Tab-separated table of C-alpha atoms in Angstrom:
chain	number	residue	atom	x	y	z
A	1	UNK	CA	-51.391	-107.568	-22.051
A	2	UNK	CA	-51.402	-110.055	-24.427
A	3	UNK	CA	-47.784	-111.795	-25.804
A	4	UNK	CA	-48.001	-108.991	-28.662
A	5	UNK	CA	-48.382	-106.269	-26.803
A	6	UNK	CA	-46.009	-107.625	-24.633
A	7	UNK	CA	-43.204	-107.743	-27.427
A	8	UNK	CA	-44.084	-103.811	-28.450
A	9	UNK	CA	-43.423	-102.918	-24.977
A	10	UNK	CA	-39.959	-104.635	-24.744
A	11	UNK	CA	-39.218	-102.990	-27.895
A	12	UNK	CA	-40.688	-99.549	-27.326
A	13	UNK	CA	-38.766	-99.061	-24.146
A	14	UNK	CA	-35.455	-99.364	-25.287
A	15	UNK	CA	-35.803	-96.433	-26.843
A	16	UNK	CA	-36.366	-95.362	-30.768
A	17	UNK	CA	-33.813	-95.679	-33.247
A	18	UNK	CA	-33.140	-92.308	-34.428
A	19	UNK	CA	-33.462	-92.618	-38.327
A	20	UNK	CA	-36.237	-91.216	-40.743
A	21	UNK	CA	-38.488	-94.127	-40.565
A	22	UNK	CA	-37.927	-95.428	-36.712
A	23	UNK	CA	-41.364	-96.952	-36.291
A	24	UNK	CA	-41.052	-98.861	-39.053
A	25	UNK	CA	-37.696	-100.671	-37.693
A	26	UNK	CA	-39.275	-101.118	-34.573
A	27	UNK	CA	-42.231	-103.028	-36.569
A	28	UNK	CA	-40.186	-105.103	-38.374
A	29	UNK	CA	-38.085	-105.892	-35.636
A	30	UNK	CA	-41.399	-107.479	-33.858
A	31	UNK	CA	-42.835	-108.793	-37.081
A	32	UNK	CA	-45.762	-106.187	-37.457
A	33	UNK	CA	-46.289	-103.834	-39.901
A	34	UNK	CA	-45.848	-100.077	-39.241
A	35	UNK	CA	-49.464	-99.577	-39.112
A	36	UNK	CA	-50.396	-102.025	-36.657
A	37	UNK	CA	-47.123	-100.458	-34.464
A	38	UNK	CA	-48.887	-97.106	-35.011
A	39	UNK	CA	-52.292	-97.898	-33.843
A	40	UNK	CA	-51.224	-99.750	-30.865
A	41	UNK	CA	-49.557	-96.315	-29.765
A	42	UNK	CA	-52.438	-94.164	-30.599
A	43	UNK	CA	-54.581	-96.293	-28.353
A	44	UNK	CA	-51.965	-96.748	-25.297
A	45	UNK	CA	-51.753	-92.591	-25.580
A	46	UNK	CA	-55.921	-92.422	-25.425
A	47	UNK	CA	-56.201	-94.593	-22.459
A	48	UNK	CA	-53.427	-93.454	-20.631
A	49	UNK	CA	-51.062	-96.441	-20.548
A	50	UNK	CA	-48.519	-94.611	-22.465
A	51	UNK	CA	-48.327	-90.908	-19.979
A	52	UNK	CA	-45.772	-89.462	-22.673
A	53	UNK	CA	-43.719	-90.351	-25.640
A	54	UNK	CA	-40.874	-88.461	-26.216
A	55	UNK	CA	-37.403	-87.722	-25.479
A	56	UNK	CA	-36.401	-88.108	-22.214
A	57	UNK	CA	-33.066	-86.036	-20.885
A	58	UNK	CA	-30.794	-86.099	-19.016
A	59	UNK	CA	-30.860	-83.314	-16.394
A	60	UNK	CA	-27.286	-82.638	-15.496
A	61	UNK	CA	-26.369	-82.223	-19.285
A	62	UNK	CA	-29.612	-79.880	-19.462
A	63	UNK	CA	-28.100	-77.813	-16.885
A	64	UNK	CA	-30.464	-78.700	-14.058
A	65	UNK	CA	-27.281	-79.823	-11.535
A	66	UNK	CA	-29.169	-79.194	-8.568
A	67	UNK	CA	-32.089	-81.826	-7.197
A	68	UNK	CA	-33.652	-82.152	-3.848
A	69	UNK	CA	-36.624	-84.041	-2.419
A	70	UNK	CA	-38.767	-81.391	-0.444
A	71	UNK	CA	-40.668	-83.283	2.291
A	72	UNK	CA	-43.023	-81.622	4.015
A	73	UNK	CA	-45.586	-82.279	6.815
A	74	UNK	CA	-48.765	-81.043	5.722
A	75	UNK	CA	-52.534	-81.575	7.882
A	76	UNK	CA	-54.729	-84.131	6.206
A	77	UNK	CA	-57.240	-81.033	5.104
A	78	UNK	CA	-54.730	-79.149	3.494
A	79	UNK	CA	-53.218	-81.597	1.164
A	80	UNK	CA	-55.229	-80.993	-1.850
A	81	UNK	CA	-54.640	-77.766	-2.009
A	82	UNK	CA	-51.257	-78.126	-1.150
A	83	UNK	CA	-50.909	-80.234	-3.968
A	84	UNK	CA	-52.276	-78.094	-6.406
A	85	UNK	CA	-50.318	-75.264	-5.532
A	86	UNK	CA	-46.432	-77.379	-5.752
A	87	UNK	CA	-47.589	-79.006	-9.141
A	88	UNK	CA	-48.024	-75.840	-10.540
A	89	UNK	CA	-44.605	-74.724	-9.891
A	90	UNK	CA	-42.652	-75.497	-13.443
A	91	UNK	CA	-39.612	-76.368	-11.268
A	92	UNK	CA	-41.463	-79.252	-9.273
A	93	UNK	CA	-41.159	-82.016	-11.648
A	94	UNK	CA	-43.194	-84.397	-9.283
A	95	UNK	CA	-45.088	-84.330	-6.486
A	96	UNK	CA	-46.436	-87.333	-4.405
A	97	UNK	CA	-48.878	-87.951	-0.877
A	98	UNK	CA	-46.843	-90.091	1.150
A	99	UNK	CA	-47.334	-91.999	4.071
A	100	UNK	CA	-46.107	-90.768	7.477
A	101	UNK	CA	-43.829	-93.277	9.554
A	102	UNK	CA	-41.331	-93.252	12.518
A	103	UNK	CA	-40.388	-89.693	13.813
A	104	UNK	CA	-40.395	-88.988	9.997
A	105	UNK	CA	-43.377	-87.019	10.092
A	106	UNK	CA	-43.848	-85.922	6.804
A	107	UNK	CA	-46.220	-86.827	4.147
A	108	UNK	CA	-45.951	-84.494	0.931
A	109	UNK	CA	-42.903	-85.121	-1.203
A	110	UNK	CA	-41.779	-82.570	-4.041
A	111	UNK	CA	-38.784	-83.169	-6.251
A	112	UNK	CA	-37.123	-79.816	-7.024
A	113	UNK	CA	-34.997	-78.791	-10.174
A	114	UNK	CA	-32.893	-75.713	-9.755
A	115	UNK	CA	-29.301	-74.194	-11.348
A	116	UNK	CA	-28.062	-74.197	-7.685
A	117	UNK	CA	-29.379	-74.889	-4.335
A	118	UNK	CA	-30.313	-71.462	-3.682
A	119	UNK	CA	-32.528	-71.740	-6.670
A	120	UNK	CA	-34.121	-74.812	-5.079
A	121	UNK	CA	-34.369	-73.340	-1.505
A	122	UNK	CA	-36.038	-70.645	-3.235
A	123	UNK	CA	-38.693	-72.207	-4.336
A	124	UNK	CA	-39.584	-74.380	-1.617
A	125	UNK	CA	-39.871	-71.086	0.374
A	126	UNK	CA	-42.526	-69.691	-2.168
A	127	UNK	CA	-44.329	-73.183	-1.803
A	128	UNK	CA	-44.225	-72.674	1.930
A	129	UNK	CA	-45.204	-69.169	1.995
A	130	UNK	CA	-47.982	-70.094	-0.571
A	131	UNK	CA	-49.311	-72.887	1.552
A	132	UNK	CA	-48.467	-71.643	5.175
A	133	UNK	CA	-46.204	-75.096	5.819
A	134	UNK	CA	-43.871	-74.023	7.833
A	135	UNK	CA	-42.380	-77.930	8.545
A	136	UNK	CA	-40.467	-78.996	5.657
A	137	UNK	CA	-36.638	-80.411	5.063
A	138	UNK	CA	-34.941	-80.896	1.615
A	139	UNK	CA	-33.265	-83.397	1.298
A	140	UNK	CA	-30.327	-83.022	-1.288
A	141	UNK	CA	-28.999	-85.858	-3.691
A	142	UNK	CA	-25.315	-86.858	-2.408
A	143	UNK	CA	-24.883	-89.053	-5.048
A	144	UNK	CA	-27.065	-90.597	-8.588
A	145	UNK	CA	-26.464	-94.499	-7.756
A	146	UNK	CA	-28.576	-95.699	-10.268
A	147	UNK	CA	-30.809	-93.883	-12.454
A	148	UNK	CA	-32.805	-96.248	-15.542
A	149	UNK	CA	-35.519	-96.351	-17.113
A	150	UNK	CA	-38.028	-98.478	-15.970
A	151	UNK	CA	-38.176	-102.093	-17.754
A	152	UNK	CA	-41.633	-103.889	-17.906
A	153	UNK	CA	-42.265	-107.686	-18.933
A	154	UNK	CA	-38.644	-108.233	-19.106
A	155	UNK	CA	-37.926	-111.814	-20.464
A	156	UNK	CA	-35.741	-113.617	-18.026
A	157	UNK	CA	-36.648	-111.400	-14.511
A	158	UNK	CA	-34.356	-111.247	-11.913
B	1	UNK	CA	-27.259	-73.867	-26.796
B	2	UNK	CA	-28.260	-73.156	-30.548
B	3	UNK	CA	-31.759	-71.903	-31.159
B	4	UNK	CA	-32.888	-74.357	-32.896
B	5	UNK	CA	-31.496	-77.277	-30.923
B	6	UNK	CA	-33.344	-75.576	-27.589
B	7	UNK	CA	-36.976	-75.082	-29.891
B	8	UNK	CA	-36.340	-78.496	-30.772
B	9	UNK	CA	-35.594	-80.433	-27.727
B	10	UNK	CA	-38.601	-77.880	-26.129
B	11	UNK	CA	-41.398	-79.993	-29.121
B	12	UNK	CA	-39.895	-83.655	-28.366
B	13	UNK	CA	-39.461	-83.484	-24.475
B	14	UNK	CA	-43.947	-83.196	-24.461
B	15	UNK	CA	-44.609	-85.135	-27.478
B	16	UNK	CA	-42.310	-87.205	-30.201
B	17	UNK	CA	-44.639	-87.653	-33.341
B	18	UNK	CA	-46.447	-91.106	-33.532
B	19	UNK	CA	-46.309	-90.835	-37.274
B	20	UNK	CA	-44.732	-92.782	-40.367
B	21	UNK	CA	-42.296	-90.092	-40.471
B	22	UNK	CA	-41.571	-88.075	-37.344
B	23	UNK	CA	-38.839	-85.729	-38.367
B	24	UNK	CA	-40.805	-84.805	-41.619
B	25	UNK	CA	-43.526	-83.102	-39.003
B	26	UNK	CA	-40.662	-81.684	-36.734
B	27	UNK	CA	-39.106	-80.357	-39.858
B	28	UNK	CA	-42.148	-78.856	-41.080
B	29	UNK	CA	-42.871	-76.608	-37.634
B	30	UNK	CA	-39.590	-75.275	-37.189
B	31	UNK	CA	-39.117	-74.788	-41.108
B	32	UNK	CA	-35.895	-76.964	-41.654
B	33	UNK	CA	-35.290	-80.288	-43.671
B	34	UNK	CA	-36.318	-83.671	-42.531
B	35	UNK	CA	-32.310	-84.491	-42.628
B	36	UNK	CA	-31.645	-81.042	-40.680
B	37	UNK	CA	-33.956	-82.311	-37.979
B	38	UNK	CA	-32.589	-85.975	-38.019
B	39	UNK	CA	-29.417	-84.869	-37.491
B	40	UNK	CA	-29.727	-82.313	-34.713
B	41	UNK	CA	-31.346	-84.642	-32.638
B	42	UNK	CA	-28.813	-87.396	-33.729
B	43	UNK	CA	-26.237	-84.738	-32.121
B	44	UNK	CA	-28.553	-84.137	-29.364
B	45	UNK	CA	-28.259	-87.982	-28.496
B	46	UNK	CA	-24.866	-88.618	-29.128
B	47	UNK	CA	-23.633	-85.100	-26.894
B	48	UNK	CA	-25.504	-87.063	-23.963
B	49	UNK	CA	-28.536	-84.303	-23.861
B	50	UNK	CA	-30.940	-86.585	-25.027
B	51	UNK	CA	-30.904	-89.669	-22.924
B	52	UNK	CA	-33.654	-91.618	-24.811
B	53	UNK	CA	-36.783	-91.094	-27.201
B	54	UNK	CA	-39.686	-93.797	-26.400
B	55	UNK	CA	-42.637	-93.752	-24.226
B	56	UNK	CA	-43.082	-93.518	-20.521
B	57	UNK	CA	-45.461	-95.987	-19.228
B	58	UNK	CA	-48.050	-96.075	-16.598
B	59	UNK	CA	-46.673	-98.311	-14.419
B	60	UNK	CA	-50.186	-99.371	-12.775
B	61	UNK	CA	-51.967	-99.192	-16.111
B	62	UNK	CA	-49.389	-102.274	-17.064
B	63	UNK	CA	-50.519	-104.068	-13.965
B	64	UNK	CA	-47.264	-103.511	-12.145
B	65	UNK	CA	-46.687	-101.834	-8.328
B	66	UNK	CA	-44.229	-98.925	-7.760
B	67	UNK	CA	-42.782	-97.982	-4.654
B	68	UNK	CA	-40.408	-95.388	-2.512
B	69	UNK	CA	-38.232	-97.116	-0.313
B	70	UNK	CA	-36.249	-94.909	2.836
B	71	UNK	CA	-33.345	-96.727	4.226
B	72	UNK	CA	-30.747	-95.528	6.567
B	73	UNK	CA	-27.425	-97.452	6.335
B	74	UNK	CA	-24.145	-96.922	8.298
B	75	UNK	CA	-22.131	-93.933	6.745
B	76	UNK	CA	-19.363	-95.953	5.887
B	77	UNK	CA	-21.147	-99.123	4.387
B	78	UNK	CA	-23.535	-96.447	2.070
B	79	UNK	CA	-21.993	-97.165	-1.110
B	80	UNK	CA	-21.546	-101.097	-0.689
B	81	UNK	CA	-25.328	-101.106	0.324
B	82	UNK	CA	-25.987	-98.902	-2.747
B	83	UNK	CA	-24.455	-101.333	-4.689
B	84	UNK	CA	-26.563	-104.315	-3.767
B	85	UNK	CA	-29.138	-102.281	-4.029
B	86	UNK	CA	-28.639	-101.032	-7.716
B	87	UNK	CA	-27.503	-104.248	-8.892
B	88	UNK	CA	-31.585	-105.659	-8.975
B	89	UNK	CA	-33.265	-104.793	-11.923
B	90	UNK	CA	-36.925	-103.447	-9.995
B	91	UNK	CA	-35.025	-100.898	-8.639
B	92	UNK	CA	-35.023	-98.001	-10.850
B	93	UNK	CA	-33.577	-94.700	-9.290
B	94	UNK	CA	-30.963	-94.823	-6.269
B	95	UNK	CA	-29.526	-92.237	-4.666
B	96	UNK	CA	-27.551	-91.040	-1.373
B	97	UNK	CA	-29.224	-88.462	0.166
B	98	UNK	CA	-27.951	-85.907	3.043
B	99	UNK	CA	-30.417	-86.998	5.706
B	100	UNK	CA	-30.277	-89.894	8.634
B	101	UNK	CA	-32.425	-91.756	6.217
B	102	UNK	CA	-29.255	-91.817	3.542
B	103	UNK	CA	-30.563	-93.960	1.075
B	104	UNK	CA	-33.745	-93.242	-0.984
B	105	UNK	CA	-34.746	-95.797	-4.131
B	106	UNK	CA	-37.682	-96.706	-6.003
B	107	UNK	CA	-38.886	-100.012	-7.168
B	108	UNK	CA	-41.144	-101.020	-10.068
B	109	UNK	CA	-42.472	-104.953	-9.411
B	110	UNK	CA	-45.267	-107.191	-10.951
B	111	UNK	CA	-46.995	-107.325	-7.736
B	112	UNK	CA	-46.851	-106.576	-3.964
B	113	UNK	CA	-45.574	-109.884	-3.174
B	114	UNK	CA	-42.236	-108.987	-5.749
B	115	UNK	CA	-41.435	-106.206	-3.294
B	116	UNK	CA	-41.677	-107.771	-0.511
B	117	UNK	CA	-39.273	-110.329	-1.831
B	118	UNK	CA	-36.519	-108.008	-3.737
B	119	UNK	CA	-36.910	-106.108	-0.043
B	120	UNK	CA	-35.961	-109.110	1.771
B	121	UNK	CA	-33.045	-110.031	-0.519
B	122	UNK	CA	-31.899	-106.659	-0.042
B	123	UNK	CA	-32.047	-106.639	3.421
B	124	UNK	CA	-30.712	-110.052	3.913
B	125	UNK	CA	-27.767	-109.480	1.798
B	126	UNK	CA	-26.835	-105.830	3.108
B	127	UNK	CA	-27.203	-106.774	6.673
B	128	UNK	CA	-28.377	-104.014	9.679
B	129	UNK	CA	-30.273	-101.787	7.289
B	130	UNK	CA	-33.618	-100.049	8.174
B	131	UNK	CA	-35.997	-100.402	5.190
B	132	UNK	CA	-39.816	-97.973	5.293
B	133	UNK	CA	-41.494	-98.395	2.092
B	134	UNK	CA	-43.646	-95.252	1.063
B	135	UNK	CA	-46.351	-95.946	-1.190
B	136	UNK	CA	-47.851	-93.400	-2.941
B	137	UNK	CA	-51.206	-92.615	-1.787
B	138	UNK	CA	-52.012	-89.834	-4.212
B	139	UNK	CA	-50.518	-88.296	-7.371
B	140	UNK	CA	-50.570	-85.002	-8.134
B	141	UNK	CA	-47.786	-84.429	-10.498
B	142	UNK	CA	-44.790	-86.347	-12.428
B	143	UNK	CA	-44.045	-84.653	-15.682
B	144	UNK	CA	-40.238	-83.415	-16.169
B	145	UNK	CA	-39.684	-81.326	-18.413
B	146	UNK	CA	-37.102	-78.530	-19.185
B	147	UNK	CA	-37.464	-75.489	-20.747
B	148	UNK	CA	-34.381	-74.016	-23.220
């Protein structure tokens, strides 16, 4: 990333002023022009740098309370399939291979959205039917500690 | 939730127009005025729904190194721990969970060498915690989204 790109990213992740023309505040805040802004986006969307742009919510206020981290222990030869079938649940929002360690022996993780926690617990069952994994814990959130937004080339880290 | 509002936060949750003027194209599909659009997600912001419009990054695409981290702190220290914790800026989500491993929180660094040194000052300065950090090997999904 070069010092340019650098100062579109600072500015692009604190979020977009919400106005009629926020690109081109953003622009002028950096000292480009609109276009330049524009094209620098289109080309981070192509090639993946940028995953999504858009708004990003906040869950409890969208009336997803509930959250739990499904875990589950899953053989080596069944994890792509596995996979597959938990990311194409709309309430699994991600869904990662981790790796095993201690006595915690699992190595699929799932986050889970649900109303309630009977929602949730109802669809880790279907995953588990769907997948025949019977070993599997969720693990509920006890309390949101700290929840940001990621910040990249910050200018004074730490 | 009004109609509109849900149809609305439905198109910007996937994809906010990269465009000279964003609400003009929002406006235009759901057949309301550019103002009318502006300020429904203006409301949607200021209510607390929306927490932010901007882009989500590829954290490895921008050369950095993300990271799970387990740890299992004493019951009654958990919230001083998640404190020190929270306080450095590579850590991005914290939270308590009900399991022996209490403590679950990610970290985004510039390199492997970062975490290895924010994980030392946090062990150092919470004392008699037990740290596992959980890379991700493989990715199959991360996309939230909420339908209205």
């Amino acid at each position: 990333m070069n010092e340019q790109q650098k100062r579109i990213i600072r500015a692009l992740q604190a979020g977009l002023p919400i106005s009629l023309e926020p690109y081109k505040e953003v622009a002028a805040g950096i000292g480009i022009t609109e276009e330049e802004l524009l094209e620098q986006i289109g080309q981070w969307k192509a090639d993946g740098t940028i995953r999504r742009l858009g708004a990003i919510l906040r869950h409890h206020d969208a009336g997803y309370s509930t959250n739990a981290m499904g875990v589950w222990n899953v053989p080596d030869d069944q994890v792509e399939s596995f996979g597959a079938e938990a990311s194409a649940l709309p309430q699994v929002s991600h869904c990662y291979q981790r790796p095993r360690f201690a006595d915690f022996r699992y190595n699929l993780y799932t986050m889970i959205h649900g109303k309630t926690r009977a929602e949730c617990e109802e669809v880790a069952r279907r995953i588990s039917e769907q997948n025949g994994i019977t070993e599997y814990k969720l693990l509920y959130t006890t309390a949101e500690f700290k929840k940001s937004s990621p910040v990249y080339f910050a200018e004074k880290p730490e | 939730m009004e109609k509109l509002d849900a149809q609305l936060l439905n198109i910007i949750q996937s994809e906010f127009p990269v465009s000279a003027r964003p609400y003009q194209s929002l406006a235009k599909k759901l057949e309301i005025s550019e103002d009318e659009a502006l300020d429904r997600v203006r409301r949607l912001a200021e209510s607390g729904i929306i927490r932010r419009i901007g882009p989500s990054f590829d954290s490895h695409k921008l050369g950095h190194v993300s990271i799970l981290v387990a740890a299992k702190a004493p019951a009654e220290r958990l919230q001083t721990v998640a404190d020190i914790v929270s306080k450095f800026p590579q850590v991005t989500h914290n939270y308590g969970r009900d399991h022996e491993f209490n403590l679950w929180f990610t970290l985004i660094c510039r390199d492997k060498d970062e975490i290895v040194r924010v994980l030392n000052r946090i062990t150092e300065q919470a004392g008699g915690i037990e740290t596992h950090t959980l890379p991700s090997e493989r990715m199959f999904k991360v996309k939230v989204r909420f339908e209205f």
